[in-house]
mmCIF file of N, CA, C and O in Angstrom:
data_model
loop_
_atom_site.group_PDB
_atom_site.id
_atom_site.type_symbol
_atom_site.label_atom_id
_atom_site.label_comp_id
_atom_site.label_asym_id
_atom_site.label_seq_id
_atom_site.Cartn_x
_atom_site.Cartn_y
_atom_site.Cartn_z
ATOM 1 N N MET V 248 -1.574 7.157 27.755
ATOM 2 C CA MET V 248 -2.447 6.078 28.135
ATOM 3 C C MET V 248 -1.730 4.756 27.957
ATOM 4 O O MET V 248 -1.068 4.528 26.962
ATOM 5 N N SER V 249 -1.861 3.904 28.898
ATOM 6 C CA SER V 249 -1.279 2.576 28.798
ATOM 7 C C SER V 249 -2.185 1.688 27.970
ATOM 8 O O SER V 249 -3.398 1.816 28.002
ATOM 9 N N ALA V 250 -1.597 0.780 27.246
ATOM 10 C CA ALA V 250 -2.382 -0.160 26.453
ATOM 11 C C ALA V 250 -2.902 -1.312 27.302
ATOM 12 O O ALA V 250 -3.610 -2.162 26.819
ATOM 13 N N PHE V 251 -2.546 -1.346 28.588
ATOM 14 C CA PHE V 251 -2.967 -2.434 29.441
ATOM 15 C C PHE V 251 -3.756 -1.913 30.622
ATOM 16 O O PHE V 251 -3.389 -0.930 31.249
ATOM 17 N N GLY V 252 -4.863 -2.558 30.919
ATOM 18 C CA GLY V 252 -5.685 -2.194 32.063
ATOM 19 C C GLY V 252 -5.074 -2.728 33.353
ATOM 20 O O GLY V 252 -4.036 -3.383 33.349
ATOM 21 N N LEU V 253 -5.741 -2.488 34.466
ATOM 22 C CA LEU V 253 -5.239 -2.912 35.769
ATOM 23 C C LEU V 253 -5.123 -4.419 35.869
ATOM 24 O O LEU V 253 -4.257 -4.940 36.557
ATOM 25 N N SER V 254 -5.975 -5.142 35.175
ATOM 26 C CA SER V 254 -5.932 -6.596 35.245
ATOM 27 C C SER V 254 -4.849 -7.195 34.365
ATOM 28 O O SER V 254 -4.618 -8.386 34.390
ATOM 29 N N GLY V 255 -4.160 -6.351 33.576
ATOM 30 C CA GLY V 255 -3.117 -6.848 32.690
ATOM 31 C C GLY V 255 -3.622 -7.229 31.315
ATOM 32 O O GLY V 255 -2.852 -7.594 30.457
ATOM 33 N N HIS V 256 -4.935 -7.143 31.099
ATOM 34 C CA HIS V 256 -5.490 -7.460 29.790
ATOM 35 C C HIS V 256 -5.330 -6.258 28.872
ATOM 36 O O HIS V 256 -5.535 -5.124 29.267
ATOM 37 N N SER V 257 -4.990 -6.490 27.649
ATOM 38 C CA SER V 257 -4.787 -5.420 26.685
ATOM 39 C C SER V 257 -6.092 -4.707 26.375
ATOM 40 O O SER V 257 -7.121 -5.337 26.190
ATOM 41 N N MET V 258 -6.034 -3.387 26.345
ATOM 42 C CA MET V 258 -7.177 -2.585 25.940
ATOM 43 C C MET V 258 -7.103 -2.303 24.439
ATOM 44 O O MET V 258 -7.978 -1.681 23.888
ATOM 45 N N VAL V 259 -6.019 -2.734 23.798
ATOM 46 C CA VAL V 259 -5.855 -2.540 22.367
ATOM 47 C C VAL V 259 -6.512 -3.706 21.659
ATOM 48 O O VAL V 259 -6.073 -4.833 21.780
ATOM 49 N N ASP V 260 -7.597 -3.415 20.938
ATOM 50 C CA ASP V 260 -8.303 -4.495 20.272
ATOM 51 C C ASP V 260 -8.695 -4.139 18.842
ATOM 52 O O ASP V 260 -9.368 -4.901 18.186
ATOM 53 N N GLY V 261 -8.265 -2.966 18.365
ATOM 54 C CA GLY V 261 -8.595 -2.562 17.010
ATOM 55 C C GLY V 261 -7.349 -2.391 16.164
ATOM 56 O O GLY V 261 -6.359 -1.814 16.618
ATOM 57 N N PHE V 262 -7.396 -2.934 14.965
ATOM 58 C CA PHE V 262 -6.278 -2.837 14.034
ATOM 59 C C PHE V 262 -6.807 -2.437 12.667
ATOM 60 O O PHE V 262 -7.865 -2.914 12.260
ATOM 61 N N ALA V 263 -6.084 -1.582 11.975
ATOM 62 C CA ALA V 263 -6.460 -1.240 10.608
ATOM 63 C C ALA V 263 -5.207 -0.850 9.844
ATOM 64 O O ALA V 263 -4.245 -0.327 10.420
ATOM 65 N N GLU V 264 -5.209 -1.134 8.560
ATOM 66 C CA GLU V 264 -4.152 -0.657 7.676
ATOM 67 C C GLU V 264 -4.804 0.300 6.695
ATOM 68 O O GLU V 264 -5.814 -0.026 6.072
ATOM 69 N N VAL V 265 -4.242 1.499 6.595
ATOM 70 C CA VAL V 265 -4.805 2.534 5.742
ATOM 71 C C VAL V 265 -3.719 3.153 4.873
ATOM 72 O O VAL V 265 -2.535 3.146 5.231
ATOM 73 N N VAL V 266 -4.133 3.680 3.732
ATOM 74 C CA VAL V 266 -3.268 4.523 2.922
ATOM 75 C C VAL V 266 -3.592 5.949 3.331
ATOM 76 O O VAL V 266 -4.759 6.329 3.417
ATOM 77 N N VAL V 267 -2.538 6.732 3.611
ATOM 78 C CA VAL V 267 -2.726 8.112 4.025
ATOM 79 C C VAL V 267 -1.892 9.035 3.146
ATOM 80 O O VAL V 267 -0.926 8.611 2.513
ATOM 81 N N GLU V 268 -2.298 10.288 3.153
ATOM 82 C CA GLU V 268 -1.444 11.347 2.647
ATOM 83 C C GLU V 268 -0.884 12.017 3.892
ATOM 84 O O GLU V 268 -1.650 12.514 4.725
ATOM 85 N N MET V 269 0.428 11.961 4.049
ATOM 86 C CA MET V 269 1.054 12.562 5.224
ATOM 87 C C MET V 269 1.748 13.839 4.819
ATOM 88 O O MET V 269 2.458 13.878 3.815
ATOM 89 N N ALA V 270 1.535 14.877 5.601
ATOM 90 C CA ALA V 270 2.213 16.161 5.405
ATOM 91 C C ALA V 270 3.173 16.363 6.568
ATOM 92 O O ALA V 270 2.764 16.335 7.728
ATOM 93 N N LEU V 271 4.448 16.535 6.265
ATOM 94 C CA LEU V 271 5.455 16.811 7.282
ATOM 95 C C LEU V 271 5.633 18.319 7.364
ATOM 96 O O LEU V 271 5.799 18.980 6.325
ATOM 97 N N LEU V 272 5.563 18.878 8.549
ATOM 98 C CA LEU V 272 5.681 20.329 8.712
ATOM 99 C C LEU V 272 7.039 20.828 8.235
ATOM 100 O O LEU V 272 8.053 20.143 8.369
ATOM 101 N N ALA V 273 7.055 22.040 7.701
ATOM 102 C CA ALA V 273 8.295 22.651 7.194
ATOM 103 C C ALA V 273 9.275 22.936 8.325
ATOM 104 O O ALA V 273 10.480 23.056 8.080
ATOM 105 N N THR V 274 8.792 23.037 9.552
ATOM 106 C CA THR V 274 9.661 23.325 10.690
ATOM 107 C C THR V 274 10.509 22.133 11.116
ATOM 108 O O THR V 274 11.445 22.278 11.891
ATOM 109 N N VAL V 275 10.193 20.951 10.613
ATOM 110 C CA VAL V 275 10.993 19.762 10.896
ATOM 111 C C VAL V 275 12.297 19.905 10.129
ATOM 112 O O VAL V 275 12.304 20.289 8.958
ATOM 113 N N THR V 276 13.421 19.610 10.761
ATOM 114 C CA THR V 276 14.722 19.910 10.151
ATOM 115 C C THR V 276 15.296 18.826 9.254
ATOM 116 O O THR V 276 16.275 19.075 8.557
ATOM 117 N N GLN V 277 14.732 17.626 9.259
ATOM 118 C CA GLN V 277 15.282 16.581 8.397
ATOM 119 C C GLN V 277 14.193 15.629 7.916
ATOM 120 O O GLN V 277 13.126 15.548 8.500
ATOM 121 N N ARG V 278 14.498 14.935 6.834
ATOM 122 C CA ARG V 278 13.534 13.988 6.265
ATOM 123 C C ARG V 278 13.286 12.838 7.219
ATOM 124 O O ARG V 278 14.083 12.548 8.088
ATOM 125 N N ARG V 279 12.143 12.214 7.020
ATOM 126 C CA ARG V 279 11.774 11.045 7.812
ATOM 127 C C ARG V 279 11.617 9.861 6.870
ATOM 128 O O ARG V 279 11.056 9.989 5.789
ATOM 129 N N SER V 280 12.135 8.726 7.312
ATOM 130 C CA SER V 280 11.947 7.463 6.602
ATOM 131 C C SER V 280 10.908 6.662 7.375
ATOM 132 O O SER V 280 10.348 7.146 8.348
ATOM 133 N N ASP V 281 10.673 5.439 6.937
ATOM 134 C CA ASP V 281 9.691 4.589 7.601
ATOM 135 C C ASP V 281 9.970 4.570 9.106
ATOM 136 O O ASP V 281 11.095 4.320 9.519
ATOM 137 N N TYR V 282 8.943 4.880 9.907
ATOM 138 C CA TYR V 282 9.140 4.946 11.354
ATOM 139 C C TYR V 282 7.828 4.861 12.108
ATOM 140 O O TYR V 282 6.769 4.763 11.505
ATOM 141 N N ARG V 283 7.889 4.908 13.437
ATOM 142 C CA ARG V 283 6.717 4.795 14.305
ATOM 143 C C ARG V 283 6.618 5.998 15.238
ATOM 144 O O ARG V 283 6.998 5.910 16.396
ATOM 145 N N PRO V 284 6.097 7.112 14.747
ATOM 146 C CA PRO V 284 5.894 8.271 15.626
ATOM 147 C C PRO V 284 4.629 8.093 16.464
ATOM 148 O O PRO V 284 3.908 7.108 16.314
ATOM 149 N N ASN V 285 4.359 9.053 17.315
ATOM 150 C CA ASN V 285 3.095 9.076 18.062
ATOM 151 C C ASN V 285 2.007 9.634 17.155
ATOM 152 O O ASN V 285 2.253 10.556 16.384
ATOM 153 N N HIS V 286 0.827 9.088 17.266
ATOM 154 C CA HIS V 286 -0.334 9.562 16.516
ATOM 155 C C HIS V 286 -1.341 10.052 17.547
ATOM 156 O O HIS V 286 -1.627 9.349 18.512
ATOM 157 N N LYS V 287 -1.890 11.254 17.357
ATOM 158 C CA LYS V 287 -2.817 11.830 18.340
ATOM 159 C C LYS V 287 -4.233 11.819 17.780
ATOM 160 O O LYS V 287 -4.506 12.403 16.733
ATOM 161 N N HIS V 288 -5.123 11.154 18.508
ATOM 162 C CA HIS V 288 -6.522 11.039 18.095
ATOM 163 C C HIS V 288 -7.159 12.426 18.091
ATOM 164 O O HIS V 288 -7.054 13.163 19.074
ATOM 165 N N PRO V 289 -7.806 12.819 17.000
ATOM 166 C CA PRO V 289 -8.355 14.178 16.885
ATOM 167 C C PRO V 289 -9.543 14.462 17.794
ATOM 168 O O PRO V 289 -9.829 15.622 18.086
ATOM 169 N N LEU V 290 -10.222 13.439 18.250
ATOM 170 C CA LEU V 290 -11.409 13.642 19.087
ATOM 171 C C LEU V 290 -11.145 13.420 20.571
ATOM 172 O O LEU V 290 -11.669 14.142 21.405
ATOM 173 N N THR V 291 -10.314 12.434 20.901
ATOM 174 C CA THR V 291 -10.071 12.117 22.310
ATOM 175 C C THR V 291 -8.787 12.746 22.845
ATOM 176 O O THR V 291 -8.625 12.870 24.052
ATOM 177 N N GLY V 292 -7.846 13.079 21.955
ATOM 178 C CA GLY V 292 -6.555 13.605 22.387
ATOM 179 C C GLY V 292 -5.591 12.537 22.860
ATOM 180 O O GLY V 292 -4.453 12.829 23.219
ATOM 181 N N GLU V 293 -6.031 11.275 22.851
ATOM 182 C CA GLU V 293 -5.179 10.163 23.258
ATOM 183 C C GLU V 293 -4.174 9.844 22.152
ATOM 184 O O GLU V 293 -4.463 9.999 20.964
ATOM 185 N N PHE V 294 -2.999 9.359 22.551
ATOM 186 C CA PHE V 294 -2.016 8.909 21.574
ATOM 187 C C PHE V 294 -2.237 7.421 21.308
ATOM 188 O O PHE V 294 -2.659 6.680 22.188
ATOM 189 N N PHE V 295 -1.950 7.010 20.067
ATOM 190 C CA PHE V 295 -2.091 5.611 19.704
ATOM 191 C C PHE V 295 -0.911 5.201 18.841
ATOM 192 O O PHE V 295 -0.124 6.041 18.399
ATOM 193 N N LEU V 296 -0.772 3.907 18.607
ATOM 194 C CA LEU V 296 0.350 3.357 17.858
ATOM 195 C C LEU V 296 0.052 3.307 16.365
ATOM 196 O O LEU V 296 -1.087 3.095 15.966
ATOM 197 N N GLY V 297 1.100 3.476 15.577
ATOM 198 C CA GLY V 297 0.947 3.348 14.137
ATOM 199 C C GLY V 297 2.277 3.449 13.428
ATOM 200 O O GLY V 297 2.957 4.473 13.527
ATOM 201 N N GLY V 298 2.670 2.392 12.754
ATOM 202 C CA GLY V 298 3.899 2.397 11.970
ATOM 203 C C GLY V 298 3.628 2.944 10.578
ATOM 204 O O GLY V 298 2.629 2.602 9.955
ATOM 205 N N ILE V 299 4.528 3.815 10.096
ATOM 206 C CA ILE V 299 4.376 4.458 8.785
ATOM 207 C C ILE V 299 5.419 3.911 7.825
ATOM 208 O O ILE V 299 6.605 3.864 8.151
ATOM 209 N N VAL V 300 4.976 3.524 6.621
ATOM 210 C CA VAL V 300 5.867 3.093 5.550
ATOM 211 C C VAL V 300 5.540 3.959 4.339
ATOM 212 O O VAL V 300 4.434 3.891 3.796
ATOM 213 N N PHE V 301 6.498 4.796 3.919
ATOM 214 C CA PHE V 301 6.283 5.716 2.803
ATOM 215 C C PHE V 301 6.450 5.018 1.461
ATOM 216 O O PHE V 301 7.356 4.201 1.288
ATOM 217 N N ASP V 302 5.591 5.375 0.502
ATOM 218 C CA ASP V 302 5.676 4.807 -0.846
ATOM 219 C C ASP V 302 7.026 5.100 -1.494
ATOM 220 O O ASP V 302 7.561 4.277 -2.218
ATOM 221 N N THR V 303 7.571 6.285 -1.240
ATOM 222 C CA THR V 303 8.850 6.690 -1.833
ATOM 223 C C THR V 303 10.031 6.407 -0.916
ATOM 224 O O THR V 303 11.163 6.730 -1.267
ATOM 225 N N GLY V 304 9.766 5.842 0.263
ATOM 226 C CA GLY V 304 10.833 5.529 1.210
ATOM 227 C C GLY V 304 11.107 6.633 2.213
ATOM 228 O O GLY V 304 11.754 6.391 3.221
ATOM 229 N N HIS V 305 10.640 7.857 1.940
ATOM 230 C CA HIS V 305 10.883 8.965 2.862
ATOM 231 C C HIS V 305 9.946 10.136 2.555
ATOM 232 O O HIS V 305 9.246 10.134 1.544
ATOM 233 N N ILE V 306 9.981 11.123 3.455
ATOM 234 C CA ILE V 306 9.270 12.379 3.251
ATOM 235 C C ILE V 306 10.195 13.505 3.704
ATOM 236 O O ILE V 306 10.888 13.376 4.720
ATOM 237 N N ASP V 307 10.240 14.584 2.944
ATOM 238 C CA ASP V 307 11.069 15.735 3.279
ATOM 239 C C ASP V 307 10.247 16.789 4.017
ATOM 240 O O ASP V 307 9.025 16.872 3.839
ATOM 241 N N PRO V 308 10.893 17.628 4.837
ATOM 242 C CA PRO V 308 10.187 18.705 5.530
ATOM 243 C C PRO V 308 9.397 19.583 4.563
ATOM 244 O O PRO V 308 9.880 19.908 3.467
ATOM 245 N N GLY V 309 8.169 19.922 4.945
ATOM 246 C CA GLY V 309 7.324 20.775 4.124
ATOM 247 C C GLY V 309 6.661 20.076 2.954
ATOM 248 O O GLY V 309 5.985 20.707 2.148
ATOM 249 N N GLN V 310 6.815 18.779 2.858
ATOM 250 C CA GLN V 310 6.275 18.015 1.727
ATOM 251 C C GLN V 310 5.159 17.083 2.181
ATOM 252 O O GLN V 310 4.962 16.852 3.365
ATOM 253 N N THR V 311 4.452 16.529 1.206
ATOM 254 C CA THR V 311 3.468 15.487 1.465
ATOM 255 C C THR V 311 3.890 14.224 0.726
ATOM 256 O O THR V 311 4.589 14.292 -0.285
ATOM 257 N N ALA V 312 3.471 13.084 1.245
ATOM 258 C CA ALA V 312 3.795 11.804 0.626
ATOM 259 C C ALA V 312 2.711 10.794 0.972
ATOM 260 O O ALA V 312 2.082 10.889 2.027
ATOM 261 N N LEU V 313 2.511 9.841 0.083
ATOM 262 C CA LEU V 313 1.605 8.735 0.373
ATOM 263 C C LEU V 313 2.337 7.700 1.210
ATOM 264 O O LEU V 313 3.539 7.478 1.025
ATOM 265 N N ALA V 314 1.594 7.080 2.122
ATOM 266 C CA ALA V 314 2.192 6.074 2.994
ATOM 267 C C ALA V 314 1.116 5.096 3.438
ATOM 268 O O ALA V 314 -0.076 5.371 3.334
ATOM 269 N N ARG V 315 1.564 3.956 3.918
ATOM 270 C CA ARG V 315 0.677 2.996 4.572
ATOM 271 C C ARG V 315 0.931 3.099 6.061
ATOM 272 O O ARG V 315 2.078 3.189 6.494
ATOM 273 N N VAL V 316 -0.160 3.076 6.821
ATOM 274 C CA VAL V 316 -0.056 3.123 8.277
ATOM 275 C C VAL V 316 -0.840 1.958 8.851
ATOM 276 O O VAL V 316 -1.985 1.720 8.460
ATOM 277 N N ARG V 317 -0.207 1.235 9.759
ATOM 278 C CA ARG V 317 -0.910 0.181 10.504
ATOM 279 C C ARG V 317 -1.285 0.779 11.846
ATOM 280 O O ARG V 317 -0.427 1.063 12.677
ATOM 281 N N LEU V 318 -2.570 1.012 12.037
ATOM 282 C CA LEU V 318 -3.095 1.626 13.251
ATOM 283 C C LEU V 318 -3.402 0.560 14.290
ATOM 284 O O LEU V 318 -3.985 -0.469 13.965
ATOM 285 N N ILE V 319 -3.019 0.828 15.535
ATOM 286 C CA ILE V 319 -3.284 -0.092 16.626
ATOM 287 C C ILE V 319 -3.837 0.740 17.780
ATOM 288 O O ILE V 319 -3.129 1.574 18.339
ATOM 289 N N THR V 320 -5.103 0.516 18.119
ATOM 290 C CA THR V 320 -5.738 1.288 19.182
ATOM 291 C C THR V 320 -6.978 0.558 19.686
ATOM 292 O O THR V 320 -7.325 -0.510 19.181
ATOM 293 N N ARG V 321 -7.644 1.144 20.660
ATOM 294 C CA ARG V 321 -8.888 0.562 21.165
ATOM 295 C C ARG V 321 -9.949 0.611 20.069
ATOM 296 O O ARG V 321 -9.984 1.536 19.266
ATOM 297 N N LEU V 322 -10.816 -0.379 20.044
ATOM 298 C CA LEU V 322 -11.818 -0.506 18.993
ATOM 299 C C LEU V 322 -12.686 0.739 18.861
ATOM 300 O O LEU V 322 -12.900 1.238 17.760
ATOM 301 N N GLU V 323 -13.181 1.286 19.972
ATOM 302 C CA GLU V 323 -14.038 2.471 19.883
ATOM 303 C C GLU V 323 -13.272 3.690 19.355
ATOM 304 O O GLU V 323 -13.819 4.506 18.634
ATOM 305 N N ASP V 324 -11.983 3.801 19.688
ATOM 306 C CA ASP V 324 -11.175 4.899 19.156
ATOM 307 C C ASP V 324 -10.905 4.709 17.670
ATOM 308 O O ASP V 324 -10.878 5.670 16.904
ATOM 309 N N LEU V 325 -10.715 3.459 17.250
ATOM 310 C CA LEU V 325 -10.491 3.164 15.833
ATOM 311 C C LEU V 325 -11.717 3.530 15.009
ATOM 312 O O LEU V 325 -11.598 4.153 13.954
ATOM 313 N N ASP V 326 -12.895 3.166 15.493
ATOM 314 C CA ASP V 326 -14.131 3.508 14.781
ATOM 315 C C ASP V 326 -14.241 5.017 14.576
ATOM 316 O O ASP V 326 -14.513 5.482 13.479
ATOM 317 N N ALA V 327 -14.023 5.784 15.632
ATOM 318 C CA ALA V 327 -14.112 7.246 15.551
ATOM 319 C C ALA V 327 -13.035 7.813 14.638
ATOM 320 O O ALA V 327 -13.284 8.729 13.848
ATOM 321 N N LEU V 328 -11.830 7.266 14.719
ATOM 322 C CA LEU V 328 -10.720 7.749 13.898
ATOM 323 C C LEU V 328 -10.985 7.516 12.414
ATOM 324 O O LEU V 328 -10.788 8.415 11.589
ATOM 325 N N LEU V 329 -11.455 6.331 12.059
ATOM 326 C CA LEU V 329 -11.748 6.034 10.656
ATOM 327 C C LEU V 329 -12.869 6.926 10.133
ATOM 328 O O LEU V 329 -12.831 7.360 8.983
ATOM 329 N N GLN V 330 -13.837 7.230 10.969
ATOM 330 C CA GLN V 330 -14.925 8.106 10.551
ATOM 331 C C GLN V 330 -14.437 9.549 10.393
ATOM 332 O O GLN V 330 -14.796 10.228 9.438
ATOM 333 N N PHE V 331 -13.604 10.033 11.323
ATOM 334 C CA PHE V 331 -13.087 11.401 11.263
ATOM 335 C C PHE V 331 -12.154 11.572 10.063
ATOM 336 O O PHE V 331 -12.205 12.570 9.369
ATOM 337 N N GLY V 332 -11.250 10.608 9.858
ATOM 338 C CA GLY V 332 -10.435 10.559 8.654
ATOM 339 C C GLY V 332 -9.079 11.248 8.687
ATOM 340 O O GLY V 332 -8.358 11.211 7.698
ATOM 341 N N SER V 333 -8.692 11.872 9.791
ATOM 342 C CA SER V 333 -7.370 12.494 9.858
ATOM 343 C C SER V 333 -6.924 12.635 11.307
ATOM 344 O O SER V 333 -7.739 12.542 12.219
ATOM 345 N N TRP V 334 -5.622 12.847 11.505
ATOM 346 C CA TRP V 334 -5.061 13.025 12.833
ATOM 347 C C TRP V 334 -3.715 13.718 12.730
ATOM 348 O O TRP V 334 -3.184 13.912 11.636
ATOM 349 N N SER V 335 -3.145 14.079 13.874
ATOM 350 C CA SER V 335 -1.839 14.732 13.899
ATOM 351 C C SER V 335 -0.752 13.734 14.286
ATOM 352 O O SER V 335 -1.002 12.736 14.951
ATOM 353 N N ILE V 336 0.468 14.035 13.844
ATOM 354 C CA ILE V 336 1.639 13.193 14.085
ATOM 355 C C ILE V 336 2.566 13.946 15.039
ATOM 356 O O ILE V 336 2.844 15.128 14.841
ATOM 357 N N TRP V 337 3.069 13.236 16.035
ATOM 358 C CA TRP V 337 3.921 13.840 17.063
ATOM 359 C C TRP V 337 5.178 13.010 17.265
ATOM 360 O O TRP V 337 5.162 11.793 17.124
ATOM 361 N N GLU V 338 6.260 13.689 17.622
ATOM 362 C CA GLU V 338 7.497 13.045 18.064
ATOM 363 C C GLU V 338 7.771 13.612 19.446
ATOM 364 O O GLU V 338 8.178 14.773 19.563
ATOM 365 N N GLY V 339 7.470 12.826 20.466
ATOM 366 C CA GLY V 339 7.549 13.340 21.834
ATOM 367 C C GLY V 339 6.579 14.505 21.973
ATOM 368 O O GLY V 339 5.426 14.411 21.576
ATOM 369 N N PRO V 340 7.045 15.662 22.478
ATOM 370 C CA PRO V 340 6.159 16.816 22.653
ATOM 371 C C PRO V 340 6.019 17.688 21.405
ATOM 372 O O PRO V 340 5.355 18.716 21.444
ATOM 373 N N ASN V 341 6.633 17.286 20.295
ATOM 374 C CA ASN V 341 6.665 18.112 19.087
ATOM 375 C C ASN V 341 5.682 17.648 18.022
ATOM 376 O O ASN V 341 5.744 16.506 17.568
ATOM 377 N N HIS V 342 4.823 18.565 17.606
ATOM 378 C CA HIS V 342 3.890 18.299 16.508
ATOM 379 C C HIS V 342 4.690 18.384 15.213
ATOM 380 O O HIS V 342 5.296 19.414 14.923
ATOM 381 N N VAL V 343 4.717 17.301 14.426
ATOM 382 C CA VAL V 343 5.557 17.267 13.229
ATOM 383 C C VAL V 343 4.785 17.077 11.927
ATOM 384 O O VAL V 343 5.360 17.230 10.846
ATOM 385 N N GLY V 344 3.496 16.732 11.993
ATOM 386 C CA GLY V 344 2.787 16.513 10.748
ATOM 387 C C GLY V 344 1.332 16.131 10.937
ATOM 388 O O GLY V 344 0.811 16.102 12.046
ATOM 389 N N HIS V 345 0.708 15.841 9.793
ATOM 390 C CA HIS V 345 -0.701 15.449 9.741
ATOM 391 C C HIS V 345 -0.843 14.258 8.806
ATOM 392 O O HIS V 345 -0.102 14.128 7.833
ATOM 393 N N ALA V 346 -1.840 13.428 9.084
ATOM 394 C CA ALA V 346 -2.168 12.308 8.199
ATOM 395 C C ALA V 346 -3.654 12.373 7.863
ATOM 396 O O ALA V 346 -4.472 12.677 8.724
ATOM 397 N N ARG V 347 -3.972 12.092 6.600
ATOM 398 C CA ARG V 347 -5.354 12.069 6.132
ATOM 399 C C ARG V 347 -5.578 10.756 5.403
ATOM 400 O O ARG V 347 -4.835 10.403 4.479
ATOM 401 N N ILE V 348 -6.606 10.030 5.798
ATOM 402 C CA ILE V 348 -6.889 8.722 5.203
ATOM 403 C C ILE V 348 -7.356 8.878 3.764
ATOM 404 O O ILE V 348 -8.253 9.652 3.471
ATOM 405 N N ILE V 349 -6.717 8.126 2.881
ATOM 406 C CA ILE V 349 -7.085 8.059 1.473
ATOM 407 C C ILE V 349 -7.900 6.796 1.202
ATOM 408 O O ILE V 349 -8.875 6.813 0.466
ATOM 409 N N GLU V 350 -7.475 5.687 1.846
ATOM 410 C CA GLU V 350 -8.133 4.395 1.583
ATOM 411 C C GLU V 350 -7.954 3.457 2.770
ATOM 412 O O GLU V 350 -6.875 3.393 3.358
ATOM 413 N N LEU V 351 -8.994 2.735 3.111
ATOM 414 C CA LEU V 351 -8.927 1.681 4.113
ATOM 415 C C LEU V 351 -8.550 0.390 3.396
ATOM 416 O O LEU V 351 -9.254 -0.048 2.496
ATOM 417 N N ILE V 352 -7.433 -0.212 3.802
ATOM 418 C CA ILE V 352 -6.954 -1.454 3.177
ATOM 419 C C ILE V 352 -7.545 -2.671 3.887
ATOM 420 O O ILE V 352 -8.067 -3.580 3.266
ATOM 421 N N SER V 353 -7.428 -2.694 5.214
ATOM 422 C CA SER V 353 -7.958 -3.807 5.991
ATOM 423 C C SER V 353 -8.259 -3.344 7.403
ATOM 424 O O SER V 353 -7.763 -2.302 7.843
ATOM 425 N N ARG V 354 -9.046 -4.168 8.092
ATOM 426 C CA ARG V 354 -9.455 -3.817 9.452
ATOM 427 C C ARG V 354 -9.843 -5.076 10.218
ATOM 428 O O ARG V 354 -10.450 -5.985 9.659
ATOM 429 N N LYS V 355 -9.446 -5.116 11.510
ATOM 430 C CA LYS V 355 -9.845 -6.210 12.405
ATOM 431 C C LYS V 355 -10.196 -5.584 13.731
ATOM 432 O O LYS V 355 -9.418 -4.791 14.231
ATOM 433 N N PRO V 356 -11.200 -5.952 14.417
ATOM 434 C CA PRO V 356 -12.348 -6.676 13.909
ATOM 435 C C PRO V 356 -13.185 -5.792 13.021
ATOM 436 O O PRO V 356 -13.074 -4.614 13.003
#
């Protein structure tokens, strides 16, 4: 999905920063440091933006780690996502992990 409609106006109007517990699948072959993978909405199946910063600086395959994620998506998708509380993490076509919200830090609007 494009973040811009036909008129060129951004459809991205929701922002939130959350603390998550992220689990990296054991099938991933190397550790991940702070990065911006694809995040897949559990209810709509749409991908959205979100930068991940790990408390320990990285996560190893098969492990879990606490991280902060800045979510950027449409307002209605953000509302549903915060209520659902978890989503999957993707790198291109590969499912690499899961995130579960521990705490909402901030949100706009």
